[in-house]
Short mmCIF file of C-alpha atoms and ligand atoms in Angstrom, two decimals:
data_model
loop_
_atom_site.label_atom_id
_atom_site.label_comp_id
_atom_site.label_asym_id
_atom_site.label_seq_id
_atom_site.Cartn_x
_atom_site.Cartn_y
_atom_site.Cartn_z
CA UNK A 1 -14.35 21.76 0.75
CA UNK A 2 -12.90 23.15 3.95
CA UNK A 3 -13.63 23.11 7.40
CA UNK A 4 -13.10 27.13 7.90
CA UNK A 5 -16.49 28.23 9.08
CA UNK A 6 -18.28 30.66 10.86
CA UNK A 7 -20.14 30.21 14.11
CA UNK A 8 -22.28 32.50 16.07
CA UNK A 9 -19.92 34.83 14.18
CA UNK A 10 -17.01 33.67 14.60
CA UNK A 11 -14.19 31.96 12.43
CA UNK A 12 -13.22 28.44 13.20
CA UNK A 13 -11.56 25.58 12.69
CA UNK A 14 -12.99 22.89 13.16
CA UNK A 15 -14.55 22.95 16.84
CA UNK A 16 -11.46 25.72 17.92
CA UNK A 17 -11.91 29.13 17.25
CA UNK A 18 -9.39 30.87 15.29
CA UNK A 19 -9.53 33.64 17.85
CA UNK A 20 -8.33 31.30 20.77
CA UNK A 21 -5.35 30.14 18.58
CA UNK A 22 -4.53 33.28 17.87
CA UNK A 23 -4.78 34.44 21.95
CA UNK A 24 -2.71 31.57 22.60
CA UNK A 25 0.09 31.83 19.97
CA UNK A 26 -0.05 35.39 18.93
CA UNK A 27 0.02 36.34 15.12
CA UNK A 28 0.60 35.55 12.37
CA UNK A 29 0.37 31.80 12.22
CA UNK A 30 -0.66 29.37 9.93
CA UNK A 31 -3.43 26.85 10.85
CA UNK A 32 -3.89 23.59 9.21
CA UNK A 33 -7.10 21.32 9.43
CA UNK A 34 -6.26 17.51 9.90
CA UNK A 35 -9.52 16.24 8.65
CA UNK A 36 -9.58 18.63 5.90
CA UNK A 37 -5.94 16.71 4.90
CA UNK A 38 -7.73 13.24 5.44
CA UNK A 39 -10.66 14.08 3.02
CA UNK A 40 -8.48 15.80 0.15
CA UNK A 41 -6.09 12.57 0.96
CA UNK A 42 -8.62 10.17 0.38
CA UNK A 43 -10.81 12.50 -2.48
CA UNK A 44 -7.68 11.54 -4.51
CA UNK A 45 -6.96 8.15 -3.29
CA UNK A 46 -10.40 6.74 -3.46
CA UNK A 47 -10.52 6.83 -7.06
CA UNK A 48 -7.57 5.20 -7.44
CA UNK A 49 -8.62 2.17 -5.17
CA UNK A 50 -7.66 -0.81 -7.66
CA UNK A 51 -5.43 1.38 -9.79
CA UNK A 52 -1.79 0.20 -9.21
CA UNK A 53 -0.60 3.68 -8.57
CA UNK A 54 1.40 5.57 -5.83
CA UNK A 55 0.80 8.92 -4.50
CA UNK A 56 3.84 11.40 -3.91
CA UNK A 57 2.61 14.37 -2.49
CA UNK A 58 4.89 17.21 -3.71
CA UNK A 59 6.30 18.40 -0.76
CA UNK A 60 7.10 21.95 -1.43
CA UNK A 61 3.49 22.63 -1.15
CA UNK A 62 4.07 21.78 2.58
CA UNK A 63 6.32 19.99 4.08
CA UNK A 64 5.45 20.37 7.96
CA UNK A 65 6.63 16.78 9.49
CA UNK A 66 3.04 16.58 11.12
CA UNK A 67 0.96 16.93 7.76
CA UNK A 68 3.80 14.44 6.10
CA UNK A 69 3.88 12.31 8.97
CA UNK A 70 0.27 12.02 8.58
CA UNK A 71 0.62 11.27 4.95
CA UNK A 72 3.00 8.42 5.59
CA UNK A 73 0.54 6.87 7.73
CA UNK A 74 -2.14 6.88 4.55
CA UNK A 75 0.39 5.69 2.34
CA UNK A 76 1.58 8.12 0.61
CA UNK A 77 5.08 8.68 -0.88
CA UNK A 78 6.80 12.31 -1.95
CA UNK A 79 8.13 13.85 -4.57
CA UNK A 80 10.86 15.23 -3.44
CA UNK A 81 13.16 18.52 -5.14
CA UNK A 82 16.44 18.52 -2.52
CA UNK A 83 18.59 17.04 0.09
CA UNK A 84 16.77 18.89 2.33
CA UNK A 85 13.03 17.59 1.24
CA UNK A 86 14.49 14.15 1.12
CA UNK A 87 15.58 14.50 4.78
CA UNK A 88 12.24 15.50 5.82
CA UNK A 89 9.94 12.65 4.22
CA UNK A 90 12.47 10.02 5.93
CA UNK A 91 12.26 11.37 8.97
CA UNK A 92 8.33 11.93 8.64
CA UNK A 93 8.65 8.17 8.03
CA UNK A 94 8.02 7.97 4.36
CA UNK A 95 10.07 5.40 3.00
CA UNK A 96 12.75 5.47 0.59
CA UNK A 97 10.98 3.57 -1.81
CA UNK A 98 8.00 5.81 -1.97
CA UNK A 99 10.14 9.03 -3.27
CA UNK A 100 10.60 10.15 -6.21
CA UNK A 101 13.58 12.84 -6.81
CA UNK A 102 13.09 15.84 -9.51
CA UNK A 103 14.21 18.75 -9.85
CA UNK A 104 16.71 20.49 -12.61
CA UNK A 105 19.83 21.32 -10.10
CA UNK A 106 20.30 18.27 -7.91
CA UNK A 107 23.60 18.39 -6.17
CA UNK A 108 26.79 15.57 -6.26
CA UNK A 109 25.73 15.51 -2.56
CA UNK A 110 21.94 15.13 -3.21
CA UNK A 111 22.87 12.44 -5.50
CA UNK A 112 24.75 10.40 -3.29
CA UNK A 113 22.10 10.92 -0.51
CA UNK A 114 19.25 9.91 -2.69
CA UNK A 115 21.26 6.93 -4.03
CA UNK A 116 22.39 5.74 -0.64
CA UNK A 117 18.72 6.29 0.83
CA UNK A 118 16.90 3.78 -2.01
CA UNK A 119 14.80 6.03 -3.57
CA UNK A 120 11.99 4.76 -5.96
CA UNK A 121 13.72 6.86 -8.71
CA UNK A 122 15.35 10.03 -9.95
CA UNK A 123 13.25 12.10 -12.46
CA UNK A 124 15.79 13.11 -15.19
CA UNK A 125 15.80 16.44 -15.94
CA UNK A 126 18.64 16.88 -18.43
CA UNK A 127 21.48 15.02 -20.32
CA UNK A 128 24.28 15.58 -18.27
CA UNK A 129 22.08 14.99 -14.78
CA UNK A 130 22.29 11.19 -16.37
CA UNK A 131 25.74 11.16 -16.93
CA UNK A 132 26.63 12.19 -13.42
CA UNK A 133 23.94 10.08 -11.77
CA UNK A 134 25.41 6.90 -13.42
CA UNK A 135 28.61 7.98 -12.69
CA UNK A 136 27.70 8.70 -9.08
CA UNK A 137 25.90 5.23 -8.42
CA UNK A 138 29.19 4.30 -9.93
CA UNK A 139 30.99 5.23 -7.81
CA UNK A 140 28.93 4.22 -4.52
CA UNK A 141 28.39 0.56 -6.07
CA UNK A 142 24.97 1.13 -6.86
CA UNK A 143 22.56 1.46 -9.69
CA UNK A 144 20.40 4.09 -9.53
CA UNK A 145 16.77 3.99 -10.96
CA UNK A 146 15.59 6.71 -13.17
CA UNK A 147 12.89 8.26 -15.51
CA UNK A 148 13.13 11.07 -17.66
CA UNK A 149 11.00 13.63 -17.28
CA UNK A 150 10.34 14.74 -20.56
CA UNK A 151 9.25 18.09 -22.02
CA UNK A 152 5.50 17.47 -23.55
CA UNK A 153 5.35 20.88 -24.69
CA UNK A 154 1.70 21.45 -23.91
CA UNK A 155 0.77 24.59 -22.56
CA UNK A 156 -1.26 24.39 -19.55
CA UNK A 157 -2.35 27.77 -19.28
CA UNK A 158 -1.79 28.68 -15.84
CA UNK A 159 0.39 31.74 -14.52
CA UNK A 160 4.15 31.89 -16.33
CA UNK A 161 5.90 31.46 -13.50
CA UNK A 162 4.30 28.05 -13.02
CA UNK A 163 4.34 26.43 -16.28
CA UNK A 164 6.74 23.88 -16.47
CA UNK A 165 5.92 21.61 -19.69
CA UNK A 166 6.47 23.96 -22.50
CA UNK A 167 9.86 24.09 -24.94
CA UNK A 168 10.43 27.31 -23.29
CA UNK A 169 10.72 26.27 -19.77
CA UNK A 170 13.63 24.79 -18.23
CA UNK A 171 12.18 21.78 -16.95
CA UNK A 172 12.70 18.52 -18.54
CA UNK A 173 13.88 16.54 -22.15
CA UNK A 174 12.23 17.37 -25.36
CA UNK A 175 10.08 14.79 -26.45
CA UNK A 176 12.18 13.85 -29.30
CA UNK A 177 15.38 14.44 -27.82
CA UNK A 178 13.88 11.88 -25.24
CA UNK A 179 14.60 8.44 -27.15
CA UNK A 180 18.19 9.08 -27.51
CA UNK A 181 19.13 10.11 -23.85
CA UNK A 182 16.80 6.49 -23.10
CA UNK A 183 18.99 4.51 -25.38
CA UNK A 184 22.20 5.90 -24.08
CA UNK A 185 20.78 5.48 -20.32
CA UNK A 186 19.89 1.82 -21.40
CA UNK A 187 24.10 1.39 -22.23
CA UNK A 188 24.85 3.04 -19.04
CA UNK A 189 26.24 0.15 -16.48
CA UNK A 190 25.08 1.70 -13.50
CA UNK A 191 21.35 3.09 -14.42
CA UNK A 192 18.04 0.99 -14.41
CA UNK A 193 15.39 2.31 -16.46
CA UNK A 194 12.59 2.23 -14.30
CA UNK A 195 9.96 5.26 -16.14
CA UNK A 196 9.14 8.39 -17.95
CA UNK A 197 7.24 11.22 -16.29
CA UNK A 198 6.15 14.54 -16.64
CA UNK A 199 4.91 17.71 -15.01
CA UNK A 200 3.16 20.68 -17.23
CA UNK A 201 2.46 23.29 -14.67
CA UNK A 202 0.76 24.29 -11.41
CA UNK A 203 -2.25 25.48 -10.56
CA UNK A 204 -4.32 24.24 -13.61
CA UNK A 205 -8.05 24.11 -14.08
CA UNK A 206 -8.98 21.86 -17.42
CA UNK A 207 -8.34 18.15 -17.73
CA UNK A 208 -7.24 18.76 -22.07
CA UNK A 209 -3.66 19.54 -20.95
CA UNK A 210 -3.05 16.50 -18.87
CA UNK A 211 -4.40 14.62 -21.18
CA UNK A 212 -2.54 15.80 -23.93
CA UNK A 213 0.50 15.56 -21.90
CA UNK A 214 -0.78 11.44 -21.48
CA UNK A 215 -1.01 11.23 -25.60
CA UNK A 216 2.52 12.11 -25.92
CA UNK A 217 4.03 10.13 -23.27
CA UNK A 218 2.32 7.30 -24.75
CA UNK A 219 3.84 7.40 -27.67
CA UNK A 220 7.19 7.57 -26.42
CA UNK A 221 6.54 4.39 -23.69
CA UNK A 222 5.67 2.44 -26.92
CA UNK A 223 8.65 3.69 -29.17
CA UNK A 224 10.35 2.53 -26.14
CA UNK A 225 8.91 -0.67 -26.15
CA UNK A 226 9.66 -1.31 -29.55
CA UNK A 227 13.41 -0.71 -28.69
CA UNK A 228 13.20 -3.19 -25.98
CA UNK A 229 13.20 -0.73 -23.31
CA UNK A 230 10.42 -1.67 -20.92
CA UNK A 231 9.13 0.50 -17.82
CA UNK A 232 8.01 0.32 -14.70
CA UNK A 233 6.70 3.08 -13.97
CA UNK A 234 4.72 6.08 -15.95
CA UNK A 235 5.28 9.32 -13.52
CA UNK A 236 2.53 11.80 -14.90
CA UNK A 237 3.37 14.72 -12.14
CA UNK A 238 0.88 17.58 -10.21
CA UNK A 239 -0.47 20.53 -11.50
CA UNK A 240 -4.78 20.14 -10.28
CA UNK A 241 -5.87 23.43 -9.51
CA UNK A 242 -7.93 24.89 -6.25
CA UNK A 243 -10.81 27.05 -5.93
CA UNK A 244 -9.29 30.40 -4.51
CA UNK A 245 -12.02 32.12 -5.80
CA UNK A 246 -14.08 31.10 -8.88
CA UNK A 247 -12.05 29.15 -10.59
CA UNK A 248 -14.01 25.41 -11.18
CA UNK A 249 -10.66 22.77 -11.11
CA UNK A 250 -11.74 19.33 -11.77
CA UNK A 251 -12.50 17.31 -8.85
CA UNK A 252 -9.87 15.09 -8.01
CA UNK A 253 -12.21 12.02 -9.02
CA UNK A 254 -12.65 13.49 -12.23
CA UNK A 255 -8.87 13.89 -12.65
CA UNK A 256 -7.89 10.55 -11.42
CA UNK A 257 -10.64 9.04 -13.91
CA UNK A 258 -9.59 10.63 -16.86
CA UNK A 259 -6.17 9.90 -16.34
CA UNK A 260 -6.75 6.36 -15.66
CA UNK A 261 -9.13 6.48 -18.92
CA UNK A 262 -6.62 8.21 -21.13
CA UNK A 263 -3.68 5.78 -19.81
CA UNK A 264 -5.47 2.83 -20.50
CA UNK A 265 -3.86 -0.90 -19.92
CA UNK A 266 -0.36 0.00 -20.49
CA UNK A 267 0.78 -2.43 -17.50
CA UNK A 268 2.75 0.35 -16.22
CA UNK A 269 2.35 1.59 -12.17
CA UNK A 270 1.27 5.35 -12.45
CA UNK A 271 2.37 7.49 -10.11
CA UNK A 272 1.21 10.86 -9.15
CA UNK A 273 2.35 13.82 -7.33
CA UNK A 274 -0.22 16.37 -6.32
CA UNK A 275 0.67 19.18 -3.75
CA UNK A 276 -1.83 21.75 -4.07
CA UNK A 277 -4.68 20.11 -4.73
CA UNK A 278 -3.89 17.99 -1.36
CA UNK A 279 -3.02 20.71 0.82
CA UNK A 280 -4.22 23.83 -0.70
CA UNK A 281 -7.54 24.48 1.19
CA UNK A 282 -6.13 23.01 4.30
CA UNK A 283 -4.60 25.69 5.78
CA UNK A 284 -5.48 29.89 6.47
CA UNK A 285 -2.98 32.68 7.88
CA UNK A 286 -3.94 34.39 10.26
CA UNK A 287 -3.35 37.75 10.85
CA UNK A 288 -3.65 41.41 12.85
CA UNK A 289 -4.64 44.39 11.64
CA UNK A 290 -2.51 47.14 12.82
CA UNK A 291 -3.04 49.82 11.26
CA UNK A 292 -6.06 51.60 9.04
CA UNK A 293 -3.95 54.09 6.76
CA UNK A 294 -6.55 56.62 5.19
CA UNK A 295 -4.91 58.24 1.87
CA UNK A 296 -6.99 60.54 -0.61
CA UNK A 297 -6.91 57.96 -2.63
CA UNK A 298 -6.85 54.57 -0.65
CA UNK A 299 -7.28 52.74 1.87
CA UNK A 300 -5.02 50.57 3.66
CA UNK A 301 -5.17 47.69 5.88
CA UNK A 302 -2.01 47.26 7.59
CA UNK A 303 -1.56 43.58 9.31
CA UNK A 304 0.90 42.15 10.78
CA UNK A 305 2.00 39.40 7.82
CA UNK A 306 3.99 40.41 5.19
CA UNK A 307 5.06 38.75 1.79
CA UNK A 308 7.87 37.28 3.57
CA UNK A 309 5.07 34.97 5.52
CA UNK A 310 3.24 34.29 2.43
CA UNK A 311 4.73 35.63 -0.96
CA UNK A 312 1.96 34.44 -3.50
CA UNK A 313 0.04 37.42 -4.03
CA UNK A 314 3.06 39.32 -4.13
CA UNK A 315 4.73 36.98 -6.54
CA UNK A 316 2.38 35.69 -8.38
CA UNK A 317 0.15 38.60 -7.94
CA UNK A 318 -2.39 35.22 -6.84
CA UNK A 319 -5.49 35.82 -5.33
CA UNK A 320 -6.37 34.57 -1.81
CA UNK A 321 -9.88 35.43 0.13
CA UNK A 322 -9.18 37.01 3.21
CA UNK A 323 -12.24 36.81 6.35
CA UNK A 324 -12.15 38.78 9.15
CA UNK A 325 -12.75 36.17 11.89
CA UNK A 326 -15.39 38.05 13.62
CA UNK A 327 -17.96 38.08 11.18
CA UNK A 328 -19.90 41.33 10.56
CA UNK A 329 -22.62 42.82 8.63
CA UNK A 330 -21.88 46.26 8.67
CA UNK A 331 -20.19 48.56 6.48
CA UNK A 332 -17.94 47.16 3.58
CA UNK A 333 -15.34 49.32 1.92
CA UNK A 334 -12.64 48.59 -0.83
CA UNK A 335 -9.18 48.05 0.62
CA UNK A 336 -5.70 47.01 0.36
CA UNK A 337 -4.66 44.93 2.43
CA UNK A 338 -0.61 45.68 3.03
CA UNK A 339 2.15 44.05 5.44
CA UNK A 340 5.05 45.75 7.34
CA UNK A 341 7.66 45.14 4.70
CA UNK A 342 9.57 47.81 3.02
CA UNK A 343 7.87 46.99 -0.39
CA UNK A 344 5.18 48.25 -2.50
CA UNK A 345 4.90 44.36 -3.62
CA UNK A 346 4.17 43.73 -0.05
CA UNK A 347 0.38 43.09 -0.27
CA UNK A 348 -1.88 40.65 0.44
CA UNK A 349 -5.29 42.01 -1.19
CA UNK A 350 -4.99 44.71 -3.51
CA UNK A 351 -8.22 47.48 -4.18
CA UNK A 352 -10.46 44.25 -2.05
CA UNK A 353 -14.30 44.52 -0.70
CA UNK A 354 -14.29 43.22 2.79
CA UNK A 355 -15.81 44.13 5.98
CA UNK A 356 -14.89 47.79 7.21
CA UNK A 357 -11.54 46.44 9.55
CA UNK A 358 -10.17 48.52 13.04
CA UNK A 359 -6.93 47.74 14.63
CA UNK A 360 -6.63 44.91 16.71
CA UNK A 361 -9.46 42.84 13.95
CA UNK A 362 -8.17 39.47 12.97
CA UNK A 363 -8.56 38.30 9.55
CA UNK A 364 -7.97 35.46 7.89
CA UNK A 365 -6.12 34.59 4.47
CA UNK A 366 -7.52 31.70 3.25
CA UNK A 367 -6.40 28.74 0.86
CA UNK A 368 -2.95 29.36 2.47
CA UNK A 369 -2.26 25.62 3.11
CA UNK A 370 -0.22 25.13 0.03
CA UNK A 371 3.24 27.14 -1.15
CA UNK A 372 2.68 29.38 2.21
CA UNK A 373 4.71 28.57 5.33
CA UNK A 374 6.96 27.10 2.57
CA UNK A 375 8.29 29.97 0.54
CA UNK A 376 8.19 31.89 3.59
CA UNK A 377 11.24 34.03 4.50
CA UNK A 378 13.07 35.46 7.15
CA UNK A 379 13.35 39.02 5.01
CA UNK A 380 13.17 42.19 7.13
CA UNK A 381 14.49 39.84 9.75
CA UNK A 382 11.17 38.48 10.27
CA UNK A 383 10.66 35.59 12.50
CA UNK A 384 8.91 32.50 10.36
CA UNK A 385 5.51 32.31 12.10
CA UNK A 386 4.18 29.22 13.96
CA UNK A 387 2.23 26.71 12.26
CA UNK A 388 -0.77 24.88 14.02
CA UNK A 389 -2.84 21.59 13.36
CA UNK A 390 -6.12 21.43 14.27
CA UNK A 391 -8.44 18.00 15.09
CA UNK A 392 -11.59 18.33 16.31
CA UNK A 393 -11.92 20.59 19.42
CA UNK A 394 -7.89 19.39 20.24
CA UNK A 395 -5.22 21.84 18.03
CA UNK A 396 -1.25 21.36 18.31
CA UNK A 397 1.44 23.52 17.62
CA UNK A 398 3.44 22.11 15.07
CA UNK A 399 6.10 24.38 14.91
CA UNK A 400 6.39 27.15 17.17
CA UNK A 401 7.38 30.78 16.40
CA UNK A 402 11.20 31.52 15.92
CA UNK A 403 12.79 33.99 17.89
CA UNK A 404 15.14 36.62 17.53
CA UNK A 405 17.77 34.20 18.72
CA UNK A 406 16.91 32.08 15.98
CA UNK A 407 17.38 34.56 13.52
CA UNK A 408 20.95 35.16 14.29
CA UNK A 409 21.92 31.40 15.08
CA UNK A 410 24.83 30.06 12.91
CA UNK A 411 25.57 34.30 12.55
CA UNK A 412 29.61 34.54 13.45
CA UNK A 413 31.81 38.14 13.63
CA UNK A 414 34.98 37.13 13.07
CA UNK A 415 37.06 38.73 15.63
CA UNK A 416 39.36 40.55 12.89
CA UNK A 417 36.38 41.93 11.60
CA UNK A 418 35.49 43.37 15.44
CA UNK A 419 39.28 44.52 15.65
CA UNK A 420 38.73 46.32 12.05
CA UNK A 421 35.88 48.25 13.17
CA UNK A 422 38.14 50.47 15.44
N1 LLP B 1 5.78 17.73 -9.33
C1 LLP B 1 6.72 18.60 -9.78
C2 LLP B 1 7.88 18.10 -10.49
C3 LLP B 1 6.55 19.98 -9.54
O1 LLP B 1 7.46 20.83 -9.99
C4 LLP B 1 5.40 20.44 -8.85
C5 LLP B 1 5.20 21.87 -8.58
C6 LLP B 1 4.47 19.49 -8.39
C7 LLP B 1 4.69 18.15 -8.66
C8 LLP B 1 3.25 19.86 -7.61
O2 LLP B 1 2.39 20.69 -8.30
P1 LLP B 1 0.96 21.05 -7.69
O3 LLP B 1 0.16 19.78 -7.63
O4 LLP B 1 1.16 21.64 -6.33
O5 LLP B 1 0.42 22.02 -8.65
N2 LLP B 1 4.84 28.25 -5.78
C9 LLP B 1 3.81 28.16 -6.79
C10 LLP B 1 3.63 26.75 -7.31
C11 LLP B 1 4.90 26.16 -7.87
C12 LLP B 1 4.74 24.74 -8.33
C13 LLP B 1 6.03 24.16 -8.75
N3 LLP B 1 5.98 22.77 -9.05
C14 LLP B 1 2.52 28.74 -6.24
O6 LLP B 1 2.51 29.18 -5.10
O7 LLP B 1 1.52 28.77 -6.96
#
């Protein structure tokens, strides 16, 4: 459910029409709706309502300070992957003690800022992470709370690149290789055992997975308890799928229930950390056609967004529905729809049915709200585009467009360099 709809032919948001942002900002930008992001907030919270839980939205699904300032305000915590994420929730006003820290490669310095900050915990990703966390806390006078994520090994059948719970992957402790990295965290002076968690993948359409993943961490939290080690916590990650385009994902309340179900009293505060599923179907790109490129054997649409503005189709070779935002009846012809870049990856709709499209149409790539703005780049020296959030009839820009100033900011020639150029 969205709020992206067409009236008397045109696309809006909300009560604005996409057209008017678009005059007003230029393209491409990204447009978020607000009450979209309070329904999806509360879809997933509602369920939960006398659950003892807490929400961390993932924030590399989107980490605009508006969308997690907004989040902060319905109570909801982040799951943060760097120094840099970290920095963003506190300043969005999400408090310490509502983030969680994973990741495989966290810094000495990401440590140390986590540790000082009071984070809720650090999701353990391998032995020697432990080792230097305890040391670090150490070292600052601290003891730092921690989980280990372990490795369920279920396969959640969802794109490679996005599977994260099976042996393979490089996410995580093996199951069994679990218990002894908990016993030797339990002898560690300066480590509290506060949980166990998990994460299987992104993007994922059937409940069985999760719920496998529940079975096995289970098991482990009552192995655990049988060594004495009790928990607080029982981290059980993101991974609910969208609807880009057929696919049927659980609803959230479906989710939430069967994970609740399949938990069952263990005592333990569950903690989740959705970022698609959240933000997903938020948020559309917008962009310009520029060009119609005729070949003998294709057609392509050339607009003005590229895979450094949104690199999922590209990467992933994902599938996003793209609307022109004047809505027409006429002619409809299979397309590609390309960007500027100096790629043949560089697509954002590959051999598509959509409208017939001029230069100068706007269209719109929908279900951009999640791992858009954020994996965009400045390749080609592209400017990041603006991002907007709409309420109502009232839309704010969030973050405006860089400029080619920005781009070289921080840029230094040393001057021996200019004296070597002769
Ligand atoms: N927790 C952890 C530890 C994660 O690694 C992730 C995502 C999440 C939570 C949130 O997962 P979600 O609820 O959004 O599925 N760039 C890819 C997705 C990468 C997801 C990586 N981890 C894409 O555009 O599809």
């Amino acid at each position: 459910m969205h709020d992206f709809d067409y009236r008397d032919g045109k696309l809006y948001c909300g009560d604005v029409a996409l057209e008017d942002i678009a005059r007003d900002v230029g393209t491409p930008f990204y447009c978020y709706s607000l009450p979209t992001l309070h329904r999806h907030i509360r879809a997933f919270e509602e369920p939960l309502a006398g659950v003892n839980h807490q929400t961390c939205f993932a924030m590399k699904a989107n980490s605009s300070l508006a969308i997690l300032s907004y989040m902060a305000g319905q109570g909801l915590g982040a799951d943060v992957v760097s120094g840099g994420e970290l920095y963003r929730a506190l300043k969005a006003g999400i408090p310490a003690s509502r983030v969680v820290y994973s990741g495989v490669g966290k810094t000495t310095d990401e440590i140390d800022m986590a540790i000082q900050a009071g984070i809720m915990m650090f999701n353990i990703e391998s032995e020697q992470e432990l080792g230097v966390i305890n040391e670090r806390a150490g070292e600052l006078g601290e003891r730092a709370p921690v989980s280990i994520r372990v490795n369920p090994d279920v396969d959640p059948m969802t794109h490679p690149y996005i599977s994260t719970g099976m042996k393979k992957n490089k996410f995580g402790i093996d199951v069994e290789a679990s218990m002894a990295q908990y016993l030797r965290a339990r002898d560690m002076e300066n480590i509290e055992i506060v949980g166990i968690d998990c994460h299987i993948g992104s993007q994922l359409t059937d409940l069985s997975p999760f719920l496998d993943a529940v079975d096995r961490l289970k098991t482990l939290v009552e192995k655990l308890a049988s060594h004495g080690i009790t928990l607080k916590y029982l981290d059980l990650g993101g991974g609910l799928g969208i609807t880009y385009s057929d696919e049927e994902p659980p609803h959230p309340r479906d989710y939430c229930r069967a994970i609740t179900d399949a938990v069952g009293p263990l005592g333990l505060k569950l903690i989740f950390e959705p970022g698609r599923v959240i933000v997903g179907n938020t948020g559309v790109m917008v962009a310009t056609v520029l060009f119609r490129k005729e070949t003998k054997d294709k057609t392509f649409i050339v607009v003005d967004a590229g895979m450094n503005d949104l690199i999922r189709p590209a990467l992933y070779g994902a599938y996003h529905d793209i609307r022109p935002l004047e809505a027409v009846n006429g002619a409809r012809e299979t397309v590609d729809v390309v960007g500027p870049i100096c790629e043949s990856g560089d697509f954002l709709a590959r051999d598509r049915e959509l409208p017939e499209l001029s230069r100068g149409d706007l269209i719109a790539v929908m279900s951009a709200g999640a791992y858009g703005f954020t994996m965009s780049s400045n390749y080609n020296s592209r400017t990041r585009p603006p991002e907007v959030l709409v309420d109502g009839a009232k839309y704010y820009v969030v973050l405006k467009r860089q400029s080619y100033e920005d781009l070289v900011t921080g840029e230094k020639v040393p001057a021996a360099v200019r004296n070597k150029r002769g």
